[in-house]
Amino acid sequence: MSVDLKYQLKMMFDSVEIKKEIFDFINKMDNRNNDEIAIRDIYDSELYKKINSDTNMKYITYNLSTDGAPLTKSGKRGFWPLQIILNCLPPKSRFKYSLICGMLTCTEEPNSDLANLYFNNFKEQAALLYNEGISVTDLNEQKIIIKFCPLAIPVDSVCRPIVQNRIKFNGYFGCSWCYHRGEYIKDVSGIRYGLLEIDPEIRSHASHLKDIKIINSKNLNLTKIISERGVKGDITSITKLPHIDMVWSFSYDYMHGLLAGVEQQIFKKWTDSKSISNFKLTNQEIKVINQRLLSIQPTQDIHRQPRSLKEKGNWKSAEIKSWCLIYSLPCLQGILDDTALKHYSLLVKSLYVLLNNNITKEELDQCESDLLEFVGKYEIYYGIENMTFNIHTLLYVVDSVKKSGPLWSNSTFPFESNIFQLKQLLNGPNGMDKQMIRKHLQRLHFKTDTVDYSSDEIRNYCSNLYKYKTLSTHYGFWRR
């Protein structure tokens, strides 16, 4: 199902409040000092600068994402909304407005052919918004044309190879950003990515297109599709999107890759009863760490109270983030082996820096060094059998930040949050996709204040309708 993106964009620009935020933020970005060598937002990324250097037009950029979720607890059917977030709003407002441009429902994970078909309708919308744009009025009520350009596609490690038409992370040449072949480890029956004496070649948009050309020529006379260095073929609805880099537009997703991936993996090595590690914690030590954690009273900006380590497998990504950045080091201090703690602190420090809104070149260089040390020592401390895809991709986090901005600016957190909210809009088994789309547009009407009100009382009611307190009190919503 395709959803009119132009209609939703017009709705946003018809809102006086949102329009003022957009134009004020654009003017602020245009007038700031660009001499400083620092990454503060997506506007400092190499991809954004390349868009402006390749054209004479100032484009409003957006991030595009999709991910799947089950429609019901017991059913097999799932939905994959295609969402975008505009980068022209200040960070405090940017992630409040997730627009939907497509909805796919299916009973199993889509393959690249289905993804190509799904994205095709969006490709046509994206081309119109890029070439023709939309007519809006500026703050002086003058009509202007605004054009839009995709910048980044933050998706998780399962979805990324689908929309790139590549081998998945559990196959040879499965890395999203380099040509490390990987090594099959019999003990774990899987591919692992140890450090090599010679660094593997880095992927690029040009090398990706070259691989597509080679694989297309190889597959002409074959019935069985093969791959070329992990690339299985073209996916024209993505490669034809304006200014999309088929490697680096797919930014590093720290929510799934680092928090749900690396952080959970290393903690399991310390605590799992089946784990074989020199740094394994005893049950008594885990109990003390848990007591420390539960005694912490977080500040108001952290919306969830710490939960027991016994439930860590069910923690939300936001809880894992709080554990990693805030709770973990003081809770582990004096209990976890000093060598392991110092090693783990390299990861915590790097994540903290790369989530900042002002990252200097020196800090980027230090993070690159720290993450290389973390990955190298991880192989020494925990063995080649634990050098998973998630551990390996830490080597390219800094490169991703340089290409597409700080980790927070390309996070999948707001997209995942909106998927959760879309599910809450369902009230029956029939036409679930249409229900979500219709109610999403209704909600956007209220959020953008484009509804005609007959009184101030109704206006105040509607403006408070989607605040957390209202939702939690009357509709049973809770924070993610």
CSV table of C-alpha atoms in Angstrom, one decimal, residues 48 67 73 84-85 114 162 164 211 221 251 289 299 321 373 391 433 438 470:
chain,number,residue,atom,x,y,z
A,48,TYR,CA,24.9,16.0,3.3
A,67,ASP,CA,11.3,-2.7,9.8
A,73,LYS,CA,0.7,-11.9,19.3
A,84,ILE,CA,10.6,9.0,6.9
A,85,ILE,CA,11.8,11.7,9.3
A,114,LEU,CA,9.5,-8.0,-2.8
A,162,ILE,CA,17.3,-7.2,2.0
A,164,GLN,CA,20.7,-3.8,-0.6
A,211,ASP,CA,29.8,-5.9,-8.2
A,221,ASN,CA,23.1,-18.0,-18.4
A,251,SER,CA,24.2,4.2,8.5
A,289,ILE,CA,25.7,-6.0,40.9
A,299,THR,CA,17.0,11.4,37.2
A,321,LYS,CA,21.2,2.2,26.7
A,373,GLU,CA,41.5,-1.8,20.6
A,391,ILE,CA,31.5,-7.1,17.1
A,433,ASP,CA,-3.0,-1.8,7.4
A,438,ARG,CA,-6.1,6.2,8.5
A,470,THR,CA,-2.9,12.0,28.6
